[in-house]
mmCIF file of C-alpha atoms in Angstrom:
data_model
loop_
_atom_site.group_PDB
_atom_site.id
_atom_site.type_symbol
_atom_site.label_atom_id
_atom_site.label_comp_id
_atom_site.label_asym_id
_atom_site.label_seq_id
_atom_site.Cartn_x
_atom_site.Cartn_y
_atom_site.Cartn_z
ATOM 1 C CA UNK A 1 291.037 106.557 36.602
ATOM 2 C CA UNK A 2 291.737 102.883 35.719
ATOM 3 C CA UNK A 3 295.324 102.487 33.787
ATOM 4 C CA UNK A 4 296.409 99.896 31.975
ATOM 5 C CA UNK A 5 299.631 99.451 30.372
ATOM 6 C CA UNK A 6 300.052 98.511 26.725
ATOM 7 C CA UNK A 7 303.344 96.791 25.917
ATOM 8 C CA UNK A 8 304.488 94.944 22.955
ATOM 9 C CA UNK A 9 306.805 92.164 22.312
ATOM 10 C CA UNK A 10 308.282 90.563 19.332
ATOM 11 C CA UNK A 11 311.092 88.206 21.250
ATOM 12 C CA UNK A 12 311.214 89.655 24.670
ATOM 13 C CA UNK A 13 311.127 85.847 26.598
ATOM 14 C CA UNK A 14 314.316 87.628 28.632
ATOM 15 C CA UNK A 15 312.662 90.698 29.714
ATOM 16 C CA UNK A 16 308.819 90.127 29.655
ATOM 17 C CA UNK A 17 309.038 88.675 33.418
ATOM 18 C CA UNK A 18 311.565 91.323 34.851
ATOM 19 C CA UNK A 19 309.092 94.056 32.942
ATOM 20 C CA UNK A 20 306.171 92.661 34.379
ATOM 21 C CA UNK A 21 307.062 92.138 38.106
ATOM 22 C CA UNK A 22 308.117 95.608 38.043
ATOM 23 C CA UNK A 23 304.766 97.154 36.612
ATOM 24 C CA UNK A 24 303.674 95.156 39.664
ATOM 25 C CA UNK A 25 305.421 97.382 42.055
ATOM 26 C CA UNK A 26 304.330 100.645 40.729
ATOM 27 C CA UNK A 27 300.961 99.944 39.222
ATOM 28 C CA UNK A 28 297.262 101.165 41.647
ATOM 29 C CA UNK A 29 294.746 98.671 42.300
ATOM 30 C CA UNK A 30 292.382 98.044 39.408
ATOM 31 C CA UNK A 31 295.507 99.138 37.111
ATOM 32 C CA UNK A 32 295.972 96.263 34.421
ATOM 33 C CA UNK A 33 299.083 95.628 32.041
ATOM 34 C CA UNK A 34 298.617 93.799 28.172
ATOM 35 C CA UNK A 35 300.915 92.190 26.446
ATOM 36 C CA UNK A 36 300.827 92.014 22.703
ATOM 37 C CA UNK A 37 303.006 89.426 21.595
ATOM 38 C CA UNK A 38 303.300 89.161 17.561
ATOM 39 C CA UNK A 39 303.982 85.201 17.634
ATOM 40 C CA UNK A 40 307.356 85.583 19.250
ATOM 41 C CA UNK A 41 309.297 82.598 17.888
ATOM 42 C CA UNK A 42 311.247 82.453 21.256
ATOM 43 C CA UNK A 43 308.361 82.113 23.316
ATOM 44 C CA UNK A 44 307.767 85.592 24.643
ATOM 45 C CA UNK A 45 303.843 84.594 24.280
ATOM 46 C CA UNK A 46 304.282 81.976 26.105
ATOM 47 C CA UNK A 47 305.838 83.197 29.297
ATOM 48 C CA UNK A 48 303.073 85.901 29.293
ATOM 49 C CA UNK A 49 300.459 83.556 29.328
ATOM 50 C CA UNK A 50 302.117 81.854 32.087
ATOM 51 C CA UNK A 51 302.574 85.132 33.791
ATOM 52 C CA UNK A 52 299.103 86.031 33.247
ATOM 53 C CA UNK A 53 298.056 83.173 35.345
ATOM 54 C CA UNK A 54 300.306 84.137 38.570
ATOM 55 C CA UNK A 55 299.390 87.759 37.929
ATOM 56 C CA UNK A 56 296.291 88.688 38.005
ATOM 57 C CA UNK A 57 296.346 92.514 36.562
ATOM 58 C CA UNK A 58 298.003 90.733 33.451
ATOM 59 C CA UNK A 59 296.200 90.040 30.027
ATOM 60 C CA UNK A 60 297.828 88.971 26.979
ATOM 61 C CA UNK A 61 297.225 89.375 23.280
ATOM 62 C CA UNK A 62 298.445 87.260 20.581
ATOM 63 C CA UNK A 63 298.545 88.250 16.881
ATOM 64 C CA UNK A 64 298.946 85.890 14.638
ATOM 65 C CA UNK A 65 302.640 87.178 12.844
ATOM 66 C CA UNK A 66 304.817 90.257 13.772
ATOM 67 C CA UNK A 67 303.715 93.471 11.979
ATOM 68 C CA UNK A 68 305.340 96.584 13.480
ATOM 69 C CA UNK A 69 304.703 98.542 16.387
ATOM 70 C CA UNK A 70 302.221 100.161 14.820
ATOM 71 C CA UNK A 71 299.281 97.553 14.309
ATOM 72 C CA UNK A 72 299.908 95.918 17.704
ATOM 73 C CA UNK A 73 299.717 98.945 19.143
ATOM 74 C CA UNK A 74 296.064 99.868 17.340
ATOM 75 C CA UNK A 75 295.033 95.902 17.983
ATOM 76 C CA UNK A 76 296.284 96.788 22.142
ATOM 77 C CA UNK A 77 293.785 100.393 21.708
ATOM 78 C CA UNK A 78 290.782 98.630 20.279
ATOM 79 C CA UNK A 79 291.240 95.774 22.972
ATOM 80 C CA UNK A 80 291.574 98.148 26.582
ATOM 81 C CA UNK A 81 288.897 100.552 24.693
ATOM 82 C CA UNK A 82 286.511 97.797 24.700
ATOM 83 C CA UNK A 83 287.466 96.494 28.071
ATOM 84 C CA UNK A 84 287.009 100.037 29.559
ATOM 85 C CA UNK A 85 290.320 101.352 30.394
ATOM 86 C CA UNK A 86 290.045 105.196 31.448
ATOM 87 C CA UNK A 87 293.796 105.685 30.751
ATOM 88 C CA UNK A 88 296.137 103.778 28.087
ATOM 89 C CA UNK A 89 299.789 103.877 28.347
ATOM 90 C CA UNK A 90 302.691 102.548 25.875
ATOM 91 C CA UNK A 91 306.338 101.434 26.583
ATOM 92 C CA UNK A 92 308.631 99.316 25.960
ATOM 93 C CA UNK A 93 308.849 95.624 27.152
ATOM 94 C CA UNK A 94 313.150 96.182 27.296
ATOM 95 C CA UNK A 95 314.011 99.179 30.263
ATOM 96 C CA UNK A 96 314.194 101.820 27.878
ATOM 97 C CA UNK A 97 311.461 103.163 29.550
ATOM 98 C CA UNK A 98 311.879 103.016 33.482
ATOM 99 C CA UNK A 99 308.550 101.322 35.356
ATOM 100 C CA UNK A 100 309.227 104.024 38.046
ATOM 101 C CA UNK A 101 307.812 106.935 35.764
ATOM 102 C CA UNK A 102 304.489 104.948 35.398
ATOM 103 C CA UNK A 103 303.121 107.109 38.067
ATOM 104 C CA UNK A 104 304.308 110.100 36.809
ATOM 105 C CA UNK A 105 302.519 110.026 33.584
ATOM 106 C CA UNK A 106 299.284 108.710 34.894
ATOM 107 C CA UNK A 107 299.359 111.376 37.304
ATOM 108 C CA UNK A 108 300.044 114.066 34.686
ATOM 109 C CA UNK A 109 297.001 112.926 32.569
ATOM 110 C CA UNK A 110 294.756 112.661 35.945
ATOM 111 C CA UNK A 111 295.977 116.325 36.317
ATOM 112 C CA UNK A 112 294.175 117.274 32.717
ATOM 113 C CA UNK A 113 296.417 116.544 30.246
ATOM 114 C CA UNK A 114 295.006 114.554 27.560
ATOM 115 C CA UNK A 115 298.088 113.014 25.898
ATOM 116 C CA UNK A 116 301.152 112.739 27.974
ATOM 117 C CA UNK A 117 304.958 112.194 26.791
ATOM 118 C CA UNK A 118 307.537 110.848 28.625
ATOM 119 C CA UNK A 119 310.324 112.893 26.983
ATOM 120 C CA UNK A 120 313.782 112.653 26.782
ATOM 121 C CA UNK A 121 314.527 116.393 25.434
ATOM 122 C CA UNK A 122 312.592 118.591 27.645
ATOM 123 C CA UNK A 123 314.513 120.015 30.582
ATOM 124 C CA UNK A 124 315.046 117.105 32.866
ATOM 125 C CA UNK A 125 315.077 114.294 30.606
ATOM 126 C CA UNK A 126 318.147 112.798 29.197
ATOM 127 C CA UNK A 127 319.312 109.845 27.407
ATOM 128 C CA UNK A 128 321.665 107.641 29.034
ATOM 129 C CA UNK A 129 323.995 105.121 26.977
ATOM 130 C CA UNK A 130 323.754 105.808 23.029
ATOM 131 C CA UNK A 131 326.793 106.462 20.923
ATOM 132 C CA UNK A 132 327.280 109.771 19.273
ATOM 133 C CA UNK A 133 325.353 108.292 15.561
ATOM 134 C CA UNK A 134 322.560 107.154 18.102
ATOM 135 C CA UNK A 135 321.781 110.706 19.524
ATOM 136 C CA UNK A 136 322.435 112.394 16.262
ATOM 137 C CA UNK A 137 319.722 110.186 14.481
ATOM 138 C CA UNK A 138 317.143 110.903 17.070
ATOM 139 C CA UNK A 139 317.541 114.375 17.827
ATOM 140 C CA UNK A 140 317.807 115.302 13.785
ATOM 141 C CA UNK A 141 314.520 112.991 13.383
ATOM 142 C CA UNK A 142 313.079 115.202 16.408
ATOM 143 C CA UNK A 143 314.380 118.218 14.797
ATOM 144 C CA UNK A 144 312.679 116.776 10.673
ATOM 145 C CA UNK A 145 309.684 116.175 12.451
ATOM 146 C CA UNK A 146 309.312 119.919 14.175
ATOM 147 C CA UNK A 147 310.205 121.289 10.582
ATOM 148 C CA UNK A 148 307.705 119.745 8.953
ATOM 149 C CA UNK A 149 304.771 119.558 11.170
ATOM 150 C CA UNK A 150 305.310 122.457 13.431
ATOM 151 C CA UNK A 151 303.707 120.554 16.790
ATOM 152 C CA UNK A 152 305.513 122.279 19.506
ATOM 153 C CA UNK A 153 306.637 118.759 21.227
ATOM 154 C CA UNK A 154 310.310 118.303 21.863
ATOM 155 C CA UNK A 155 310.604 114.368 21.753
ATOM 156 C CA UNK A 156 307.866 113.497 18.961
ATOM 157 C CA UNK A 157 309.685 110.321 18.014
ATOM 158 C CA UNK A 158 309.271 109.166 21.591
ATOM 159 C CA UNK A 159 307.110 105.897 22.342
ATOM 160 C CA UNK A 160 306.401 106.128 26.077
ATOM 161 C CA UNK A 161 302.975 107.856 26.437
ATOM 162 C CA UNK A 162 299.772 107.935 28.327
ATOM 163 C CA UNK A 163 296.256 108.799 26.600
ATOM 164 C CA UNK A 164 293.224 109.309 28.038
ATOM 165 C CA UNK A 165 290.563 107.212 26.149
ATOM 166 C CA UNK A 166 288.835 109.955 24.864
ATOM 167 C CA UNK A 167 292.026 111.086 22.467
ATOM 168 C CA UNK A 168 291.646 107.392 21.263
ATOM 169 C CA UNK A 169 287.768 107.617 20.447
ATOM 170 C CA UNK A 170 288.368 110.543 19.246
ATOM 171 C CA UNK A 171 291.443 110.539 16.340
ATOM 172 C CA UNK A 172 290.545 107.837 13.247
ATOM 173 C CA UNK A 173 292.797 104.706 14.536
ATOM 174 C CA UNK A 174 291.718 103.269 11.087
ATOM 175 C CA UNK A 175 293.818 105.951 9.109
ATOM 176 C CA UNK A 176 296.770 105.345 11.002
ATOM 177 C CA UNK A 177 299.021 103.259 8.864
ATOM 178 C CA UNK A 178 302.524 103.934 10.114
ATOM 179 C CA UNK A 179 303.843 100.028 11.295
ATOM 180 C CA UNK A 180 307.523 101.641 12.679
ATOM 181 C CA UNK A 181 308.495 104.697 15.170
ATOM 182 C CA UNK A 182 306.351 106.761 12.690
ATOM 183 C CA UNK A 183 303.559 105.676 14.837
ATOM 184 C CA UNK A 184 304.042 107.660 17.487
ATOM 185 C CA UNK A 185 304.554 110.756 15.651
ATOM 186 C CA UNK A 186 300.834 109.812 13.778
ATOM 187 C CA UNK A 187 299.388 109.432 16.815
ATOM 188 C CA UNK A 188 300.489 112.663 18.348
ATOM 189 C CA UNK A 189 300.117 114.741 15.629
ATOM 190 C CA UNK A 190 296.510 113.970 15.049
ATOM 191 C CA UNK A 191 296.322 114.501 19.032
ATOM 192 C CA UNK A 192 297.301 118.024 18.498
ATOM 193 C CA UNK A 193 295.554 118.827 15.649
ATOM 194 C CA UNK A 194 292.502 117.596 17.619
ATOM 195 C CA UNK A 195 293.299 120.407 19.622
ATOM 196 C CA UNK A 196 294.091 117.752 23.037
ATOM 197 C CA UNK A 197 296.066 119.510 25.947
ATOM 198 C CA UNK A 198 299.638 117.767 25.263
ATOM 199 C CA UNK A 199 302.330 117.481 27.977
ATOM 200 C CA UNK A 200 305.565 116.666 28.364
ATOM 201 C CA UNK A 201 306.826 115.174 31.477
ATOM 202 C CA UNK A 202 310.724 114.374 31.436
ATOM 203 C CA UNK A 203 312.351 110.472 31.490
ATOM 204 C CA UNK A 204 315.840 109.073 31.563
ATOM 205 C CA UNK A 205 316.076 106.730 28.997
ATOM 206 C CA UNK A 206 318.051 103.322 28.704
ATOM 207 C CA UNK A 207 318.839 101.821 25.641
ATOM 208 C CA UNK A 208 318.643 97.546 26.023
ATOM 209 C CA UNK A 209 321.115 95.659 27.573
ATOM 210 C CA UNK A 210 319.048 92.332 26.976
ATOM 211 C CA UNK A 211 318.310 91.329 23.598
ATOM 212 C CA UNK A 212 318.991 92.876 20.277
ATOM 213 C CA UNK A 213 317.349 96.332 18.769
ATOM 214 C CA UNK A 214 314.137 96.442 16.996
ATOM 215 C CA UNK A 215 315.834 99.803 15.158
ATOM 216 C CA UNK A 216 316.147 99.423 11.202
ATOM 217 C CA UNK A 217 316.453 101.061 7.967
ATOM 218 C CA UNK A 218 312.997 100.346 6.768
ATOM 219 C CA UNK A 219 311.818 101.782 9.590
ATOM 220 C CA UNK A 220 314.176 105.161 9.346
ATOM 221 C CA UNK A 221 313.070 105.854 5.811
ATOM 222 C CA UNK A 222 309.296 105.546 6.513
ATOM 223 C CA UNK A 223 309.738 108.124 9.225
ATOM 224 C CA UNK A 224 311.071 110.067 6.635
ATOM 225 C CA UNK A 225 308.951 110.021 3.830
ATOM 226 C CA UNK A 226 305.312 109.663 5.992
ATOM 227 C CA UNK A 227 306.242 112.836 7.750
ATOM 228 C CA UNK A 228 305.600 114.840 4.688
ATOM 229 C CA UNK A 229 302.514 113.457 3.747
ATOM 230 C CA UNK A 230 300.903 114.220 7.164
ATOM 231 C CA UNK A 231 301.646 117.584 6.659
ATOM 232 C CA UNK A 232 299.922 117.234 3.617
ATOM 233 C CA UNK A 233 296.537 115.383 5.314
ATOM 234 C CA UNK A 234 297.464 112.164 3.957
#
């Protein structure tokens, strides 16, 4: 089943190379990786185009202004949908998410699982070098999240995934409005109440040592206040 790799950037110039010679590494033949730069001002785009033209499983995407995670990520579905990808994976351009487990969660989904999760709290997953406030935030937005929408997934905050196409064709991507880490609980709550097999296959994760955090407020309190409303249907 072809793969290709989503990953976003919004001023990523240090990392986008390391990121991408490393998908090389781990990724099959025919497996493709696309960049979705939103008009990095330090010329993320840039190096990926350049990239693009020594590597030849590498496509890039430019948006016109940075948005949120969110709408690149929809803008990356409708492009790799179109293009025929059997399998659609995100993660992050920075080493929070480890190339190495690549395999891992394409071979999950080629097992049958329609939506997989790399997850940090299942047994076997951990996360590696946040501060006490750090872990607190995301385990009691893991633990909100459960309250509310009652999903059975342990990490729903998490954004390193890998859908097969039909979850995409299948769940509204024009509803989904979340633009922050809300997105990937949208996206995995409609998988589930779609009634897709979802599966969690444990990560390490890394928080950045290059660049600064994409983390703010904004996005916090939209986590908070959409989670609600998809409980409600809305």
């Amino acid at each position: 089943m072809q793969a290709t790799v989503l990953v976003p950037t919004y001023n990523e110039r240090a990392n986008v190379e390391p990121m991408l010679r490393a998908l090389a590494a781990v990724l099959r033949e025919g497996d493709r990786v696309l960049v979705i730069d939103d008009n990095s001002p330090d010329g993320t785009g840039e190096a990926a185009d350049r990239l693009a033209e020594e590597l030849p499983f590498v496509d890039v995407l430019h948006r016109g202004r940075k948005e949120g995670r969110g709408p690149a990520y929809i803008a990356g579905f409708r492009r790799v949908l179109a293009d025929g990808a059997e399998l659609i994976l995100e993660m992050d351009c920075e080493f929070s998410h480890d190339p190495s487990d690549v395999p891992r969660l394409i071979a999950a989904a080629e097992e049958g699982a329609d939506l997989v999760l790399g997850s940090r709290y299942v047994k076997g997953g951990q996360v590696g070098n946040w501060g006490a406030i750090r872990r607190a935030i995301s385990r009691g937005a893991s633990l909100y999240t459960g309250f509310f929408l009652r999903m059975g997934v342990k990490d729903p905050t998490g954004g390193f995934k890998c859908f097969r196409r039909r979850v995409l064709e299948t769940i509204d991507l024009d509803a989904i409005t979340a633009k922050g880490y809300a997105f990937q609980i949208e996206v995995t709550y409609r998988a589930k109440r779609a009634r897709f097999k979802v599966v969690e296959v444990p990560i390490t994760f890394l928080d950045r040592t290059v660049g600064s955090s994409k983390m703010s407020k904004a996005i916090v309190l939209e986590a908070v206040w959409r989670v609600p409303l998809l409980r409600l249907g809305r």
